[in-house]
Coordinates of C-alpha atoms in Angstrom, one line a residue:
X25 CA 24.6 -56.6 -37.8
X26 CA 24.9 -55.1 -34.2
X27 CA 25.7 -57.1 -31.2
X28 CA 22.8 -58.0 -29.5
X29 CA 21.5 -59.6 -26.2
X30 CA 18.2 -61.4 -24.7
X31 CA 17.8 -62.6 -21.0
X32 CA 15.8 -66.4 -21.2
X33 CA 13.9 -67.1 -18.3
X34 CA 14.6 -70.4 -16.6
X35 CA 12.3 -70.6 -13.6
X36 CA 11.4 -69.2 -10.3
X37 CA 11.4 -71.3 -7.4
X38 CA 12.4 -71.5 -4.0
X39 CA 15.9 -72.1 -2.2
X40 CA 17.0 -72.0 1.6
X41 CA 17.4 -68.6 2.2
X42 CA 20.5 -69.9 4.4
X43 CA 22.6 -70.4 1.2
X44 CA 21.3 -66.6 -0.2
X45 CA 22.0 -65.0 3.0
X46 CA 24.1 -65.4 5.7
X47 CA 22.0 -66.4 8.2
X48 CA 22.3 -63.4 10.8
X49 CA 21.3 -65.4 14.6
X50 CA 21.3 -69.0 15.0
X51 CA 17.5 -69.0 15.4
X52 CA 16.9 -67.8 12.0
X53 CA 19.5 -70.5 10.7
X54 CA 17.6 -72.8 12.7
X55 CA 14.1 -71.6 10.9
X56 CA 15.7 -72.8 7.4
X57 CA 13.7 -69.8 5.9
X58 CA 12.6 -70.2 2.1
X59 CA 13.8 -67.9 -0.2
X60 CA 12.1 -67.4 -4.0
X61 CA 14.9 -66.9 -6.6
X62 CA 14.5 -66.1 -10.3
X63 CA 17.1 -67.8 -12.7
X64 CA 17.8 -67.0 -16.4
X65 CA 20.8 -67.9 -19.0
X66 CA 21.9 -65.4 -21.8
X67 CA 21.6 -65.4 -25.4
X68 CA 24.4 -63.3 -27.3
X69 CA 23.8 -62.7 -30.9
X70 CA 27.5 -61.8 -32.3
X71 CA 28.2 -60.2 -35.8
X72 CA 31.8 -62.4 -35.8
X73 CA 31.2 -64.8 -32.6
X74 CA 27.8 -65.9 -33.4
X75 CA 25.8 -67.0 -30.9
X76 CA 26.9 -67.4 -27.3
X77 CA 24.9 -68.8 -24.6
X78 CA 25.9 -67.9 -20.9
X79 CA 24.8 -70.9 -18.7
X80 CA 22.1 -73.7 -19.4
X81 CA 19.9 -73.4 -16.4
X82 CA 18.3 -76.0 -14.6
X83 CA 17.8 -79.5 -16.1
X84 CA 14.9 -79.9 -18.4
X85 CA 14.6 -82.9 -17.1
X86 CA 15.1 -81.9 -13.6
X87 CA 11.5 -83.8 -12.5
X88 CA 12.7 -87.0 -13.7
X89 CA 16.5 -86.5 -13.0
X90 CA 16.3 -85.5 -9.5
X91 CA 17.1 -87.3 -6.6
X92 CA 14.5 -86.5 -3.4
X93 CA 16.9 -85.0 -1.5
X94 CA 17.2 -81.9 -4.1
X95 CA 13.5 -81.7 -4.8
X96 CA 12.9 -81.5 -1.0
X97 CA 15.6 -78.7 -1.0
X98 CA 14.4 -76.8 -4.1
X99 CA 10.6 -76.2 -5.0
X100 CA 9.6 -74.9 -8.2
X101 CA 7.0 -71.8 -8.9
X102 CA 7.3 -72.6 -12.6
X103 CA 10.4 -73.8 -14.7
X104 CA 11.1 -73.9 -18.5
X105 CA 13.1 -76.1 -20.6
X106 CA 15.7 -74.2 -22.1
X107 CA 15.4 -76.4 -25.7
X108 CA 11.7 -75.1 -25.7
X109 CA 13.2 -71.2 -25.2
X110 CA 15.5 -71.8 -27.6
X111 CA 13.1 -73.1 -30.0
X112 CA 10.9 -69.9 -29.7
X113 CA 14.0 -68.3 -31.1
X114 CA 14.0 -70.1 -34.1
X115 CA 17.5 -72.1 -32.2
X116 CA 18.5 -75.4 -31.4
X117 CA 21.5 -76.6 -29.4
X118 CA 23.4 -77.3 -32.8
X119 CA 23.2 -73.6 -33.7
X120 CA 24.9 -72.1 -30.7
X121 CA 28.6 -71.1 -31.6
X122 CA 30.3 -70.4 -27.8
X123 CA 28.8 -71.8 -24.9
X124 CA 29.8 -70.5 -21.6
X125 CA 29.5 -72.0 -18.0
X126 CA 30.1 -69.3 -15.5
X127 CA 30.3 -72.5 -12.8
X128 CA 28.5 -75.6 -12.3
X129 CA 26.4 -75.8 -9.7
X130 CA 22.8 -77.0 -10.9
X131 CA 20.6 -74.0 -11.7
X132 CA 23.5 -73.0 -14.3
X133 CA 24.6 -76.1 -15.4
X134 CA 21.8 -78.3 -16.1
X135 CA 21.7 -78.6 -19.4
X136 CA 25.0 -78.9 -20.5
X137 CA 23.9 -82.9 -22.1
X138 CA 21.7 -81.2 -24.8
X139 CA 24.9 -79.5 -26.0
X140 CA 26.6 -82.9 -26.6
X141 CA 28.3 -83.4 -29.9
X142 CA 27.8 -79.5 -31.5
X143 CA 30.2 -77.4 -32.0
X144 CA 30.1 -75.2 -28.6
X145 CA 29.1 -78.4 -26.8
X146 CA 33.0 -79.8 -27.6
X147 CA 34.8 -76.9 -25.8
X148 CA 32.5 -75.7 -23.1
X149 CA 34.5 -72.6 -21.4
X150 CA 34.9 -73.2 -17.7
X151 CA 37.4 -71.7 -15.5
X152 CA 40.5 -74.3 -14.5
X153 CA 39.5 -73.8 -10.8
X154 CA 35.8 -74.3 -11.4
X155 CA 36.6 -77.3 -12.7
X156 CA 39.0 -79.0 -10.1
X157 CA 36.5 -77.6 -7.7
X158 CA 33.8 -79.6 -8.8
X159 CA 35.2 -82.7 -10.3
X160 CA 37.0 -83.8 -7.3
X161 CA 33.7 -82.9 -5.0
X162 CA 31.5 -84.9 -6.6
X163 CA 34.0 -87.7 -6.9
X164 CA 34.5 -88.0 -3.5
X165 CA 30.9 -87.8 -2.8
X166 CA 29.5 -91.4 -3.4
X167 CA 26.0 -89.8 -4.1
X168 CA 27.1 -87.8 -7.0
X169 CA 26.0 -84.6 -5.5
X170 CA 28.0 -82.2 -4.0
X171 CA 27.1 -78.7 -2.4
X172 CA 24.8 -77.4 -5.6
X173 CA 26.8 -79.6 -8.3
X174 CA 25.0 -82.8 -9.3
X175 CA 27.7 -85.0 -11.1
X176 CA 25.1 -86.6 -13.7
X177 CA 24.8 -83.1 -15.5
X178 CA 28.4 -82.0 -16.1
X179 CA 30.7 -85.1 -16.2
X180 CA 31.2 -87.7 -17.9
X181 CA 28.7 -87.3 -20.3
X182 CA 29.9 -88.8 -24.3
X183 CA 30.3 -85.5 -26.7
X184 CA 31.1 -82.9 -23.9
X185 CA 34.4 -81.5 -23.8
X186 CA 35.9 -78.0 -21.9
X187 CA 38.0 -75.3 -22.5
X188 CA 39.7 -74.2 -19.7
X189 CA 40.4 -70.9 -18.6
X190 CA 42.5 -68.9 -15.6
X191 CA 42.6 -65.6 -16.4
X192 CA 39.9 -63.0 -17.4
X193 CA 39.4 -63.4 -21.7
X194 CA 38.5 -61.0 -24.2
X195 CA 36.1 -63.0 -26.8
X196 CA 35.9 -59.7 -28.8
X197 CA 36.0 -56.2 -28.1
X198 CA 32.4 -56.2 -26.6
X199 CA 32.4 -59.2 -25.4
X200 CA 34.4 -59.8 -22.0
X201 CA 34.6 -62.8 -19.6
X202 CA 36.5 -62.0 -16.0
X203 CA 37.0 -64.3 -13.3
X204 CA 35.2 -64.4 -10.3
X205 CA 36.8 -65.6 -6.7
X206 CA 34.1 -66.1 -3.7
X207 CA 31.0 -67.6 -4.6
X208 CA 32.9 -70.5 -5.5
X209 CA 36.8 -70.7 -6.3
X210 CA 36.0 -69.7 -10.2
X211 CA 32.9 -68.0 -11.5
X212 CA 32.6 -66.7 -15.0
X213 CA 31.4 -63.2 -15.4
X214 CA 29.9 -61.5 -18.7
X215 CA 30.4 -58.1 -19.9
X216 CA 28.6 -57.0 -23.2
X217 CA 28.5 -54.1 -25.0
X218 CA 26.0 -52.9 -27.4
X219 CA 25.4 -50.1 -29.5
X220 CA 22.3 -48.4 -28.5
X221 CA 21.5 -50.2 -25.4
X222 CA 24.5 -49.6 -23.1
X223 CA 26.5 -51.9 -21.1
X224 CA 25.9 -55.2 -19.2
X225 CA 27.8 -56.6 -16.2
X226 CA 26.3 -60.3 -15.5
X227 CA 27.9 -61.1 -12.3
X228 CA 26.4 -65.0 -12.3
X229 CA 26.4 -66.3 -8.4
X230 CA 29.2 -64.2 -7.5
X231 CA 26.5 -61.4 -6.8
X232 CA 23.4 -63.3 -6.3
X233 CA 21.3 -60.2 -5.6
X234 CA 21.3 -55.4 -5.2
X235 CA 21.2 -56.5 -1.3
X236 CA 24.5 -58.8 -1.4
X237 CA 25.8 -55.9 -3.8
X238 CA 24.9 -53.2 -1.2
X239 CA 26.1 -50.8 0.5
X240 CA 26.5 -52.7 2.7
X241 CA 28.2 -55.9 1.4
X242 CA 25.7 -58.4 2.9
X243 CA 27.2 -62.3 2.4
X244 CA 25.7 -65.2 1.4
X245 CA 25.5 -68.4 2.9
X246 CA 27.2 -70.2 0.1
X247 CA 30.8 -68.4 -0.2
X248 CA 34.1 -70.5 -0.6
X249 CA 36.4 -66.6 -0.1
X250 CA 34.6 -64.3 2.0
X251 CA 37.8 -61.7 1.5
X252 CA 37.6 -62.3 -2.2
X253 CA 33.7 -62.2 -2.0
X254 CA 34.1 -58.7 -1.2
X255 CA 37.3 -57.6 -3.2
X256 CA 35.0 -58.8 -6.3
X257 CA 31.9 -56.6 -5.3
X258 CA 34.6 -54.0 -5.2
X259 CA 35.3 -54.4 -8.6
X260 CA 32.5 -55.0 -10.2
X261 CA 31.4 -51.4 -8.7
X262 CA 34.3 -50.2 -10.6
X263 CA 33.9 -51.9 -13.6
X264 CA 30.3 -50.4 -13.8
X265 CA 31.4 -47.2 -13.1
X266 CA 33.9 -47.9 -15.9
X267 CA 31.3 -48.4 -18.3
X268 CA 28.0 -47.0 -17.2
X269 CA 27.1 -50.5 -17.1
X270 CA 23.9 -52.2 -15.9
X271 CA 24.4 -54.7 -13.4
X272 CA 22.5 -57.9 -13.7
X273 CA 22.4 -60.6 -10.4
X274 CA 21.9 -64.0 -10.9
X275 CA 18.9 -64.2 -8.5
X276 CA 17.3 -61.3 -7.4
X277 CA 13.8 -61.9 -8.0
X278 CA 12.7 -57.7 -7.9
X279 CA 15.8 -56.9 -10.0
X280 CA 14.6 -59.6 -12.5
X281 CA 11.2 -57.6 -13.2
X282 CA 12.9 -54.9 -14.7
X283 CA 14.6 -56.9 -18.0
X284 CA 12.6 -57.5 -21.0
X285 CA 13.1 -61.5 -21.3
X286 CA 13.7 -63.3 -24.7
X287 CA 12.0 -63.2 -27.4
X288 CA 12.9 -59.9 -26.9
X289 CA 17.0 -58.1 -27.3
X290 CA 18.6 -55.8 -25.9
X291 CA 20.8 -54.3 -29.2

């Protein structure tokens, strides 16, 4: 068995393009533009690891769940529930092995609750300063919601645990998480290898799209580092020169067209 990868559509929907984009005049800030985003998790089928599963997407239960605040802020094109994407995979929560958070704000996290009680759903890897990031936010936040992170979906849910991280982690030797400073003060990133498709850099919310990737560096609205912003985009250019690797942004919605989405791999 070969090492193998699918892309699982989440939804598409639209965002303020404020937090994609740095606005670039005070009028367009003021015009709170909309912005339509893709979003997707990742599937890795692993001959030793098993399966990994790279983010959990927006809630399934998001209509229900959210308050009106966030559905006034984010509007839906279409969304799918990750459980039912799995399902078409012949998968259910209990058979993923690794599950990976590369942060938690909600379009990545939202699902983390179906996890509860399996095996990857125990030790969740999380960067350490992802995790003091948002824990303390939305504990201070008498709402429960913090910036993107919505408290109900990540803490303090029975039958969840974490692994922390700090430093970048080899899973196996095609399988590499690095660490991400910018975007927020940990983001996970994804490199996989596979035999007779090539390399694949997933950069999660560190690079949300080609035009924040550049040249230019363009910035988003939502960046904790601005400095480390750009000494990531920096390496991730050298990393996929390293490899001849594919780059694959968390939200660009052209980019997105190009990938063949699960059922289908990528081996």
């Amino acid at each position: 068995m070969k090492t193998k990868l699918a892309i699982i559509e989440t939804g598409l929907w639209y965002v303020p393009r404020n937090e994609i984009i740095k606005a670039e005049t005070p009028e367009i800030y003021a015009e709170n533009r909309r912005h339509l985003i893709p979003g997707f998790v990742v599937l890795v089928d692993h001959p030793k690891l098993g399966k990994i599963l790279f983010d959990t997407g927006n809630a399934d239960d998001w209509q229900s769940t959210w308050n009106d605040t966030m559905k006034q802020i984010y509007s839906f094109e279409h969304s799918y529930k990750l459980a039912d994407k799995l399902k078409e995979m012949g998968l259910t929560p209990g058979d993923i092995d690794i599950l990976i958070q590369s942060h938690l704000h909600y379009d990545h996290a939202g699902n983390i609750g179906l996890f509860k009680n399996t095996k990857a759903g125990k030790q969740i890897i999380l960067t350490k300063a992802e995790a003091r990031e948002a824990f303390v936010n939305v504990n201070l936040d008498d709402t429960g919601y913090s910036g993107a992170y919505w408290k109900r979906e990540f803490l303090n849910i029975p039958g969840i645990g974490y692994k922390l991280i700090e430093e970048d982690t080899k899973l196996a030797d095609d399988v590499e998480l690095f660490i991400q400073v910018g975007h927020t003060p940990g983001v996970i990133g994804m490199i996989v290898h596979t035999e007779n498709s090539g390399s694949f850099i997933f950069t999660s919310d560190a690079i949300y799209s080609s035009n924040n990737f550049g040249p230019p560096i363009v910035f988003p609205g939502l960046c904790t580092d601005p400095d480390n912003y750009a000494k990531n985009i920096e390496r991730v250019r050298e990393l996929q020169k390293k490899y001849n690797a594919k780059v694959v942004f968390s939200h660009d919605v052209e980019d997105f067209k190009a990938w063949k989405k699960s059922p289908h791999f990528y081996d």
